[in-house]
Tab-separated table of C-alpha atoms in Angstrom:
chain	number	residue	atom	x	y	z
A	1	UNK	CA	92.033	117.318	169.422
A	2	UNK	CA	89.333	114.745	169.052
A	3	UNK	CA	89.494	111.909	171.638
A	4	UNK	CA	92.833	113.055	172.860
A	5	UNK	CA	91.484	113.031	176.673
A	6	UNK	CA	90.663	109.332	176.479
A	7	UNK	CA	94.083	107.703	176.257
A	8	UNK	CA	95.228	104.538	178.314
A	9	UNK	CA	98.420	102.651	177.824
A	10	UNK	CA	98.411	99.130	179.314
A	11	UNK	CA	102.153	98.296	180.088
A	12	UNK	CA	104.586	96.670	182.262
A	13	UNK	CA	107.364	98.515	183.651
A	14	UNK	CA	110.409	96.677	182.218
A	15	UNK	CA	109.000	95.864	178.878
A	16	UNK	CA	111.098	97.386	176.236
A	17	UNK	CA	108.103	97.347	173.731
A	18	UNK	CA	106.062	99.369	176.326
A	19	UNK	CA	109.044	101.843	176.750
A	20	UNK	CA	109.078	102.137	173.015
A	21	UNK	CA	105.386	103.284	172.992
A	22	UNK	CA	106.045	105.527	176.063
A	23	UNK	CA	108.913	107.215	174.047
A	24	UNK	CA	106.629	107.688	170.963
A	25	UNK	CA	103.716	109.150	173.177
A	26	UNK	CA	106.317	111.474	174.706
A	27	UNK	CA	107.489	112.698	171.319
A	28	UNK	CA	103.971	113.466	170.343
A	29	UNK	CA	103.516	115.418	173.635
A	30	UNK	CA	100.328	113.264	174.421
A	31	UNK	CA	99.227	112.604	177.928
A	32	UNK	CA	97.715	109.225	178.850
A	33	UNK	CA	96.721	107.069	181.846
A	34	UNK	CA	99.437	104.400	182.269
A	35	UNK	CA	98.032	101.250	183.735
A	36	UNK	CA	100.669	98.745	184.983
A	37	UNK	CA	99.937	94.889	184.255
A	38	UNK	CA	100.681	92.005	186.093
A	39	UNK	CA	101.655	89.615	183.510
A	40	UNK	CA	101.435	86.483	185.664
A	41	UNK	CA	97.829	87.588	186.302
A	42	UNK	CA	96.288	89.252	183.578
A	43	UNK	CA	93.626	91.882	183.852
A	44	UNK	CA	90.075	91.523	182.117
A	45	UNK	CA	90.949	94.742	180.470
A	46	UNK	CA	94.188	93.324	179.078
A	47	UNK	CA	92.529	90.258	177.834
A	48	UNK	CA	89.720	91.996	176.343
A	49	UNK	CA	91.756	94.596	174.740
A	50	UNK	CA	94.308	92.123	173.118
A	51	UNK	CA	92.400	88.812	172.988
A	52	UNK	CA	94.637	87.599	170.081
A	53	UNK	CA	98.188	87.887	171.680
A	54	UNK	CA	97.336	88.894	175.346
A	55	UNK	CA	100.418	91.007	175.597
A	56	UNK	CA	101.552	94.519	176.435
A	57	UNK	CA	101.645	97.234	175.264
A	58	UNK	CA	98.312	97.981	174.213
A	59	UNK	CA	97.287	101.634	173.535
A	60	UNK	CA	93.600	102.302	173.994
A	61	UNK	CA	92.427	105.323	172.321
A	62	UNK	CA	88.750	106.381	172.790
A	63	UNK	CA	87.841	103.143	173.794
A	64	UNK	CA	89.513	101.284	170.725
A	65	UNK	CA	92.532	99.054	171.320
A	66	UNK	CA	95.802	99.147	169.228
A	67	UNK	CA	98.284	96.310	169.735
A	68	UNK	CA	101.911	95.584	168.798
A	69	UNK	CA	104.508	98.223	169.670
A	70	UNK	CA	105.649	99.015	166.035
A	71	UNK	CA	101.878	99.334	164.978
A	72	UNK	CA	101.153	101.512	168.018
A	73	UNK	CA	104.143	103.996	167.297
A	74	UNK	CA	103.057	104.427	163.553
A	75	UNK	CA	99.375	104.794	164.748
A	76	UNK	CA	100.566	107.552	167.215
A	77	UNK	CA	102.487	109.387	164.496
A	78	UNK	CA	99.499	109.160	162.088
A	79	UNK	CA	96.613	109.927	164.450
A	80	UNK	CA	98.550	112.915	166.165
A	81	UNK	CA	100.278	113.892	162.962
A	82	UNK	CA	99.865	117.754	163.804
A	83	UNK	CA	101.151	117.224	167.440
A	84	UNK	CA	104.471	117.174	168.743
A	85	UNK	CA	107.442	115.805	166.688
A	86	UNK	CA	107.154	113.761	163.590
A	87	UNK	CA	108.445	110.174	164.386
A	88	UNK	CA	108.553	108.951	160.739
A	89	UNK	CA	110.377	110.631	157.824
A	90	UNK	CA	108.257	111.830	154.952
A	91	UNK	CA	110.228	110.072	152.085
A	92	UNK	CA	108.902	106.691	151.343
A	93	UNK	CA	112.202	104.898	150.904
A	94	UNK	CA	113.586	106.446	154.162
A	95	UNK	CA	110.425	104.969	155.785
A	96	UNK	CA	111.070	101.573	154.243
A	97	UNK	CA	114.588	101.598	155.672
A	98	UNK	CA	113.475	102.654	158.944
A	99	UNK	CA	110.855	99.843	159.058
A	100	UNK	CA	113.439	97.264	157.732
A	101	UNK	CA	115.729	97.880	160.585
A	102	UNK	CA	113.010	98.116	163.278
A	103	UNK	CA	111.874	94.777	162.226
A	104	UNK	CA	115.502	93.563	162.206
A	105	UNK	CA	115.931	94.680	165.991
A	106	UNK	CA	112.827	92.910	167.039
A	107	UNK	CA	113.652	89.779	164.997
A	108	UNK	CA	117.361	89.507	165.854
A	109	UNK	CA	118.533	91.718	168.820
A	110	UNK	CA	115.681	91.096	171.291
A	111	UNK	CA	115.814	87.231	171.079
A	112	UNK	CA	119.453	87.304	171.300
A	113	UNK	CA	119.812	89.290	174.495
A	114	UNK	CA	116.803	87.630	176.186
A	115	UNK	CA	118.593	84.286	175.155
A	116	UNK	CA	121.581	85.558	177.171
A	117	UNK	CA	119.513	85.908	180.257
A	118	UNK	CA	117.656	82.708	179.829
A	119	UNK	CA	120.742	80.575	178.783
A	120	UNK	CA	121.134	77.446	180.965
A	121	UNK	CA	124.775	76.931	180.228
A	122	UNK	CA	127.932	79.247	179.669
A	123	UNK	CA	128.198	77.810	176.127
A	124	UNK	CA	124.598	78.849	175.224
A	125	UNK	CA	125.142	82.193	176.830
A	126	UNK	CA	128.279	82.822	174.821
A	127	UNK	CA	126.552	81.863	171.487
A	128	UNK	CA	123.693	84.247	172.150
A	129	UNK	CA	126.182	87.167	173.219
A	130	UNK	CA	128.110	86.439	169.887
A	131	UNK	CA	124.654	86.742	168.003
A	132	UNK	CA	123.938	89.874	169.771
A	133	UNK	CA	127.236	91.264	168.748
A	134	UNK	CA	126.629	90.483	165.137
A	135	UNK	CA	123.532	92.392	165.247
A	136	UNK	CA	125.048	95.363	166.801
A	137	UNK	CA	127.719	95.355	164.166
A	138	UNK	CA	124.945	95.444	161.448
A	139	UNK	CA	123.274	98.381	163.455
A	140	UNK	CA	126.558	100.258	163.421
A	141	UNK	CA	126.349	100.070	159.394
A	142	UNK	CA	122.772	101.101	159.541
A	143	UNK	CA	123.482	104.041	161.752
A	144	UNK	CA	126.273	105.221	159.325
A	145	UNK	CA	123.983	105.119	156.375
A	146	UNK	CA	120.932	106.385	158.172
A	147	UNK	CA	122.263	109.372	160.269
A	148	UNK	CA	124.551	110.637	157.377
A	149	UNK	CA	126.617	112.089	159.946
A	150	UNK	CA	123.980	113.610	162.251
A	151	UNK	CA	123.462	112.638	165.906
A	152	UNK	CA	120.479	110.175	165.640
A	153	UNK	CA	119.339	107.485	163.238
A	154	UNK	CA	116.664	109.840	161.975
A	155	UNK	CA	119.201	112.747	161.811
A	156	UNK	CA	118.926	115.938	164.133
A	157	UNK	CA	116.461	114.364	166.431
A	158	UNK	CA	115.173	110.995	167.463
A	159	UNK	CA	112.832	109.130	165.122
A	160	UNK	CA	111.252	105.590	164.574
A	161	UNK	CA	114.469	103.721	164.272
A	162	UNK	CA	115.901	105.584	167.275
A	163	UNK	CA	112.909	104.475	169.346
A	164	UNK	CA	112.998	100.925	168.059
A	165	UNK	CA	116.580	100.313	168.943
A	166	UNK	CA	116.706	102.786	172.048
A	167	UNK	CA	113.982	101.009	174.015
A	168	UNK	CA	116.338	98.049	174.392
A	169	UNK	CA	119.336	99.965	175.890
A	170	UNK	CA	118.344	99.660	179.499
A	171	UNK	CA	117.987	95.816	179.017
A	172	UNK	CA	121.411	95.708	177.380
A	173	UNK	CA	122.866	97.660	180.540
A	174	UNK	CA	121.063	95.201	182.887
A	175	UNK	CA	122.571	92.181	180.950
A	176	UNK	CA	125.894	93.790	181.170
A	177	UNK	CA	125.644	94.199	184.868
A	178	UNK	CA	124.508	90.710	185.415
A	179	UNK	CA	126.695	88.828	182.927
A	180	UNK	CA	129.702	91.132	182.262
A	181	UNK	CA	128.857	91.207	178.384
A	182	UNK	CA	130.000	94.312	176.654
A	183	UNK	CA	127.625	95.455	173.896
A	184	UNK	CA	129.032	98.886	172.903
A	185	UNK	CA	132.740	98.524	172.357
A	186	UNK	CA	133.906	101.911	171.306
A	187	UNK	CA	136.539	100.144	169.305
A	188	UNK	CA	134.171	98.182	167.243
A	189	UNK	CA	130.988	100.089	167.044
A	190	UNK	CA	132.000	103.618	167.889
A	191	UNK	CA	129.040	105.347	166.262
A	192	UNK	CA	126.549	103.117	167.956
A	193	UNK	CA	128.424	103.680	171.491
A	194	UNK	CA	128.117	107.442	171.042
A	195	UNK	CA	124.586	107.308	169.987
A	196	UNK	CA	123.604	105.075	173.013
A	197	UNK	CA	124.879	107.550	175.246
A	198	UNK	CA	123.459	110.462	173.489
A	199	UNK	CA	119.973	108.747	173.425
A	200	UNK	CA	119.984	107.879	177.216
A	201	UNK	CA	120.756	111.568	177.909
A	202	UNK	CA	117.657	112.854	176.068
A	203	UNK	CA	114.915	114.315	178.187
A	204	UNK	CA	112.546	111.701	176.583
A	205	UNK	CA	114.760	108.735	177.797
A	206	UNK	CA	115.344	110.414	181.267
A	207	UNK	CA	111.469	110.482	181.715
A	208	UNK	CA	110.457	107.330	180.279
A	209	UNK	CA	113.195	104.656	180.480
A	210	UNK	CA	113.400	102.700	183.691
A	211	UNK	CA	116.713	102.251	185.471
A	212	UNK	CA	118.789	99.134	184.412
A	213	UNK	CA	118.569	97.902	187.965
A	214	UNK	CA	114.769	97.561	187.814
A	215	UNK	CA	115.331	95.117	184.877
A	216	UNK	CA	118.157	93.339	186.831
A	217	UNK	CA	115.679	92.763	189.730
A	218	UNK	CA	112.963	91.577	187.394
A	219	UNK	CA	115.387	89.199	185.603
A	220	UNK	CA	116.453	87.680	188.849
A	221	UNK	CA	112.722	87.214	189.920
A	222	UNK	CA	112.226	85.314	186.586
A	223	UNK	CA	115.205	83.273	187.183
A	224	UNK	CA	113.969	82.408	190.686
A	225	UNK	CA	110.549	81.569	189.371
A	226	UNK	CA	111.530	79.467	186.378
A	227	UNK	CA	114.863	78.292	187.618
A	228	UNK	CA	118.107	78.735	185.921
A	229	UNK	CA	121.263	76.628	186.254
A	230	UNK	CA	123.701	79.503	186.003
A	231	UNK	CA	123.353	82.579	188.370
A	232	UNK	CA	123.865	86.112	187.545
A	233	UNK	CA	126.402	88.202	189.618
B	1	UNK	CA	102.596	104.134	135.173
B	2	UNK	CA	104.470	107.006	136.381
B	3	UNK	CA	107.029	108.277	133.816
B	4	UNK	CA	110.600	107.495	134.422
B	5	UNK	CA	109.879	104.713	137.188
B	6	UNK	CA	112.205	101.781	136.861
B	7	UNK	CA	110.871	98.959	138.820
B	8	UNK	CA	112.889	95.628	139.222
B	9	UNK	CA	111.623	92.788	141.446
B	10	UNK	CA	114.255	90.329	142.436
B	11	UNK	CA	112.373	87.061	143.218
B	12	UNK	CA	111.900	83.397	143.038
B	13	UNK	CA	108.707	82.008	141.293
B	14	UNK	CA	107.840	79.650	144.194
B	15	UNK	CA	108.183	82.295	147.076
B	16	UNK	CA	104.941	83.357	148.386
B	17	UNK	CA	106.656	86.421	149.822
B	18	UNK	CA	107.762	87.347	146.295
B	19	UNK	CA	104.173	86.625	145.065
B	20	UNK	CA	103.046	89.108	147.726
B	21	UNK	CA	104.955	91.919	146.024
B	22	UNK	CA	103.719	90.874	142.509
B	23	UNK	CA	100.138	91.176	143.895
B	24	UNK	CA	100.819	94.635	145.218
B	25	UNK	CA	102.433	95.791	141.896
B	26	UNK	CA	99.572	94.252	139.985
B	27	UNK	CA	96.722	95.746	142.091
B	28	UNK	CA	98.446	99.254	141.800
B	29	UNK	CA	98.725	98.601	137.914
B	30	UNK	CA	102.326	99.046	138.082
B	31	UNK	CA	104.698	97.533	135.414
B	32	UNK	CA	108.059	95.998	136.521
B	33	UNK	CA	110.802	93.835	135.475
B	34	UNK	CA	110.498	90.301	136.973
B	35	UNK	CA	113.960	89.095	137.696
B	36	UNK	CA	114.196	85.229	138.541
B	37	UNK	CA	117.002	84.751	140.868
B	38	UNK	CA	118.754	81.286	141.290
B	39	UNK	CA	118.763	81.058	145.154
B	40	UNK	CA	121.746	78.616	144.955
B	41	UNK	CA	123.850	81.061	142.984
B	42	UNK	CA	122.600	84.533	144.173
B	43	UNK	CA	123.255	87.417	141.902
B	44	UNK	CA	125.722	90.365	142.725
B	45	UNK	CA	122.514	92.680	142.422
B	46	UNK	CA	120.735	90.768	145.053
B	47	UNK	CA	123.708	90.347	147.401
B	48	UNK	CA	124.484	93.991	147.189
B	49	UNK	CA	120.753	95.131	147.366
B	50	UNK	CA	120.030	92.799	150.457
B	51	UNK	CA	123.480	92.412	152.248
B	52	UNK	CA	121.824	91.690	155.700
B	53	UNK	CA	119.433	88.867	154.765
B	54	UNK	CA	120.436	87.870	151.062
B	55	UNK	CA	116.788	87.009	150.535
B	56	UNK	CA	114.159	87.599	147.977
B	57	UNK	CA	111.853	89.573	147.374
B	58	UNK	CA	113.893	92.805	146.891
B	59	UNK	CA	112.245	95.480	145.040
B	60	UNK	CA	114.630	97.925	143.233
B	61	UNK	CA	113.036	101.374	142.395
B	62	UNK	CA	115.162	103.608	140.311
B	63	UNK	CA	118.199	101.844	141.814
B	64	UNK	CA	117.211	101.945	145.407
B	65	UNK	CA	116.408	98.676	147.123
B	66	UNK	CA	113.539	97.741	149.504
B	67	UNK	CA	113.600	94.641	151.431
B	68	UNK	CA	111.105	92.464	153.476
B	69	UNK	CA	107.765	91.748	151.606
B	70	UNK	CA	105.432	93.496	153.902
B	71	UNK	CA	107.547	96.573	153.977
B	72	UNK	CA	107.834	96.530	150.280
B	73	UNK	CA	103.910	96.432	149.998
B	74	UNK	CA	103.770	99.437	152.207
B	75	UNK	CA	106.387	101.187	150.295
B	76	UNK	CA	104.618	100.582	146.864
B	77	UNK	CA	101.395	101.902	148.528
B	78	UNK	CA	103.292	104.967	149.749
B	79	UNK	CA	105.578	105.838	146.782
B	80	UNK	CA	102.963	105.353	144.234
B	81	UNK	CA	100.062	106.901	146.451
B	82	UNK	CA	98.365	108.612	143.399
B	83	UNK	CA	98.362	105.669	141.382
B	84	UNK	CA	95.784	102.811	141.241
B	85	UNK	CA	93.968	101.950	144.382
B	86	UNK	CA	95.121	102.537	147.998
B	87	UNK	CA	96.319	99.261	149.696
B	88	UNK	CA	95.888	100.671	153.076
B	89	UNK	CA	92.717	102.585	154.433
B	90	UNK	CA	93.100	106.201	155.153
B	91	UNK	CA	91.744	106.058	158.815
B	92	UNK	CA	94.712	105.624	161.340
B	93	UNK	CA	92.866	103.162	163.284
B	94	UNK	CA	91.906	100.967	160.358
B	95	UNK	CA	95.440	101.091	159.159
B	96	UNK	CA	96.748	99.912	162.489
B	97	UNK	CA	94.269	97.037	162.318
B	98	UNK	CA	95.557	96.121	158.884
B	99	UNK	CA	99.205	96.160	159.964
B	100	UNK	CA	98.323	93.992	162.957
B	101	UNK	CA	96.695	91.390	160.830
B	102	UNK	CA	99.448	91.415	158.299
B	103	UNK	CA	102.049	90.751	161.004
B	104	UNK	CA	99.841	88.077	162.433
B	105	UNK	CA	99.641	86.138	159.018
B	106	UNK	CA	103.414	86.008	159.088
B	107	UNK	CA	104.155	85.417	162.888
B	108	UNK	CA	101.192	82.994	163.376
B	109	UNK	CA	100.101	81.331	160.215
B	110	UNK	CA	103.062	81.258	158.088
B	111	UNK	CA	105.676	80.465	160.789
B	112	UNK	CA	104.082	77.274	162.245
B	113	UNK	CA	102.868	76.047	158.800
B	114	UNK	CA	106.440	76.293	157.470
B	115	UNK	CA	107.454	74.414	160.513
B	116	UNK	CA	104.931	71.746	159.872
B	117	UNK	CA	106.193	71.354	155.982
B	118	UNK	CA	109.957	71.130	157.225
B	119	UNK	CA	109.174	68.967	160.343
B	120	UNK	CA	111.531	66.029	160.916
B	121	UNK	CA	109.293	64.227	163.283
B	122	UNK	CA	105.538	63.641	163.277
B	123	UNK	CA	105.412	65.413	166.512
B	124	UNK	CA	106.732	68.550	165.135
B	125	UNK	CA	104.550	68.330	162.118
B	126	UNK	CA	101.307	67.951	164.023
B	127	UNK	CA	102.340	70.777	166.591
B	128	UNK	CA	103.004	73.093	163.515
B	129	UNK	CA	99.689	72.083	161.866
B	130	UNK	CA	97.767	72.656	165.263
B	131	UNK	CA	99.068	76.200	165.450
B	132	UNK	CA	98.398	76.871	161.822
B	133	UNK	CA	94.822	75.854	162.234
B	134	UNK	CA	94.388	77.879	165.350
B	135	UNK	CA	95.588	80.962	163.473
B	136	UNK	CA	93.180	80.127	160.762
B	137	UNK	CA	90.341	80.116	163.067
B	138	UNK	CA	91.363	83.531	164.321
B	139	UNK	CA	91.802	84.946	160.857
B	140	UNK	CA	88.041	83.810	160.241
B	141	UNK	CA	87.135	86.065	163.046
B	142	UNK	CA	89.323	88.799	161.608
B	143	UNK	CA	87.805	88.684	158.188
B	144	UNK	CA	84.357	89.018	159.697
B	145	UNK	CA	85.351	92.042	161.521
B	146	UNK	CA	87.530	93.805	158.933
B	147	UNK	CA	85.322	93.109	155.859
B	148	UNK	CA	82.121	94.603	157.571
B	149	UNK	CA	80.110	92.342	155.147
B	150	UNK	CA	82.055	93.144	152.253
B	151	UNK	CA	84.291	90.704	150.205
B	152	UNK	CA	87.770	91.457	151.407
B	153	UNK	CA	89.786	92.276	154.630
B	154	UNK	CA	90.121	95.630	153.145
B	155	UNK	CA	86.317	95.990	152.969
B	156	UNK	CA	85.002	96.538	149.390
B	157	UNK	CA	88.429	96.466	147.904
B	158	UNK	CA	91.697	94.342	148.242
B	159	UNK	CA	93.989	95.710	150.904
B	160	UNK	CA	97.294	94.810	152.843
B	161	UNK	CA	95.924	91.751	154.690
B	162	UNK	CA	94.159	90.374	151.528
B	163	UNK	CA	97.613	90.645	149.794
B	164	UNK	CA	99.506	89.161	152.697
B	165	UNK	CA	97.207	86.107	153.017
B	166	UNK	CA	96.406	86.044	149.160
B	167	UNK	CA	100.248	85.526	148.524
B	168	UNK	CA	99.985	81.909	150.117
B	169	UNK	CA	96.993	80.614	147.901
B	170	UNK	CA	98.981	78.565	145.646
B	171	UNK	CA	100.885	76.930	148.599
B	172	UNK	CA	97.450	76.353	150.359
B	173	UNK	CA	96.180	74.616	147.229
B	174	UNK	CA	99.248	72.590	146.762
B	175	UNK	CA	99.102	71.419	150.454
B	176	UNK	CA	95.632	70.288	149.889
B	177	UNK	CA	96.799	68.334	146.694
B	178	UNK	CA	99.833	66.647	148.440
B	179	UNK	CA	98.311	65.958	151.931
B	180	UNK	CA	94.701	66.145	151.384
B	181	UNK	CA	94.293	68.789	153.932
B	182	UNK	CA	92.195	71.740	153.335
B	183	UNK	CA	93.726	74.542	155.331
B	184	UNK	CA	90.561	77.006	154.662
B	185	UNK	CA	87.907	74.357	155.495
B	186	UNK	CA	84.520	75.688	153.999
B	187	UNK	CA	82.713	74.134	156.939
B	188	UNK	CA	84.919	75.543	159.766
B	189	UNK	CA	86.053	78.715	157.998
B	190	UNK	CA	83.314	79.553	155.482
B	191	UNK	CA	84.235	83.099	155.017
B	192	UNK	CA	87.929	82.430	154.326
B	193	UNK	CA	86.968	79.634	152.066
B	194	UNK	CA	84.665	82.062	150.187
B	195	UNK	CA	87.315	84.740	150.385
B	196	UNK	CA	89.988	82.336	148.745
B	197	UNK	CA	87.740	81.612	145.797
B	198	UNK	CA	86.943	85.348	145.283
B	199	UNK	CA	90.397	86.406	145.605
B	200	UNK	CA	91.856	83.794	143.291
B	201	UNK	CA	89.516	84.999	140.502
B	202	UNK	CA	91.040	88.482	140.461
B	203	UNK	CA	93.174	89.240	137.397
B	204	UNK	CA	95.911	90.663	139.415
B	205	UNK	CA	95.887	87.560	141.583
B	206	UNK	CA	95.885	85.054	138.538
B	207	UNK	CA	98.947	87.090	137.041
B	208	UNK	CA	100.915	86.950	140.363
B	209	UNK	CA	100.142	83.499	141.789
B	210	UNK	CA	102.208	80.617	140.519
B	211	UNK	CA	100.491	77.632	139.077
B	212	UNK	CA	99.414	75.058	141.596
B	213	UNK	CA	100.708	72.055	139.657
B	214	UNK	CA	104.135	73.815	139.656
B	215	UNK	CA	104.181	74.279	143.364
B	216	UNK	CA	103.056	70.695	143.941
B	217	UNK	CA	105.880	69.473	141.927
B	218	UNK	CA	108.333	71.881	143.557
B	219	UNK	CA	107.212	70.781	147.137
B	220	UNK	CA	107.349	67.105	146.299
B	221	UNK	CA	110.978	67.422	145.069
B	222	UNK	CA	111.878	69.489	148.125
B	223	UNK	CA	110.403	66.838	150.285
B	224	UNK	CA	112.331	64.152	148.551
B	225	UNK	CA	115.477	65.982	148.954
B	226	UNK	CA	115.032	66.586	152.626
B	227	UNK	CA	114.158	62.759	152.990
B	228	UNK	CA	117.316	61.834	151.232
B	229	UNK	CA	119.336	64.114	153.283
B	230	UNK	CA	117.844	62.879	156.435
B	231	UNK	CA	118.398	59.242	155.376
B	232	UNK	CA	121.995	59.875	154.185
B	233	UNK	CA	122.989	61.497	157.541
B	234	UNK	CA	121.425	58.502	159.348
B	235	UNK	CA	123.661	56.008	157.649
B	236	UNK	CA	126.986	57.921	158.583
């Protein structure tokens, strides 16, 4: 396939957005050179490839950079449309629903769980945990609607929304370990709890998702660096 | 228009996000029912169509709701792929660039600008404006790259980014009337200033964008309400 040989992914091991892209590339069966970035000492290549936001992930395909994880995932699905598995459904309404929930995850779930980690007081932490649980309750509804009784958001196999949500699971586990927050209560969000286990068990997740402990170590490093009044266990 | 398509837009005339959807529908040449919502008394249809955010715009197509303006624009482009011009280019890389800049408009331009309009302190306001102007400068560069010498972010024709940014024009003009500040300064950002003029002249834009005078009145009333609320809370 044209240009397939020249694919680089600039990433950072515990970034859920990078993990999201790695999952997408796995689904497409595309091989690439992974280049780990030090976000406290950004490389020339990163700054040149993403001058606007200076963030990872950046996919560099045939020398051309693509930024923003959800944009990269859509790009991968389109440019390698003949390869591997389809990430997006074909139906425009289903696509719109998948995009809606993916945007929701980034706007509401990510800030909530990062907020748990960064909270300076127990009250602030509890507030953020409450927010995260509201989001997960909505995602339980979304799962029921989207999956229509099948194992994944996208149906029989993982798709766009599975990747959008699933890339955050290892961080939720890390935060559970650090602060004792239960995100997936089988009593409250049974479908999501079952999906989370199923998702973590996929070959793709086992290959691409880092261990939750890696995130714990990283979080502790951040806390040490920036200082936090409440310490994790 | 495709036979049997029922398009309803649940909106509010002053919302640039609603304008965004109207622009897309107009550029595609699609007719739709324009339903004005009273945001202080939201309709059953709105609440059941967007239970998560309860916001406008919502496009209801043959009874199925689609929410979030940028998602709606992409939906319109995909669901009506054979009708009117394409709003996204066909090349995957160019599509990625368009999606990137459309997200940038909302995250880096609209967000701080709204912050400056709603600011309660001078400090908040000037920080918001600083970030807004920084984003505008970046968008000038984006327009230069994306237009490739033509008139629009989409090249020769209007695309997703033109629609995303264009939806803000009445508010940009209103801000100039109220505060005297030009957000697209013709000296600092000549391409954007020219683009704004060019875009505003398009029939599809004229039909979608609210009248600037109306927006000015609306903004002033909102500011007065916010000031009154702030004064009232201070006297408690």
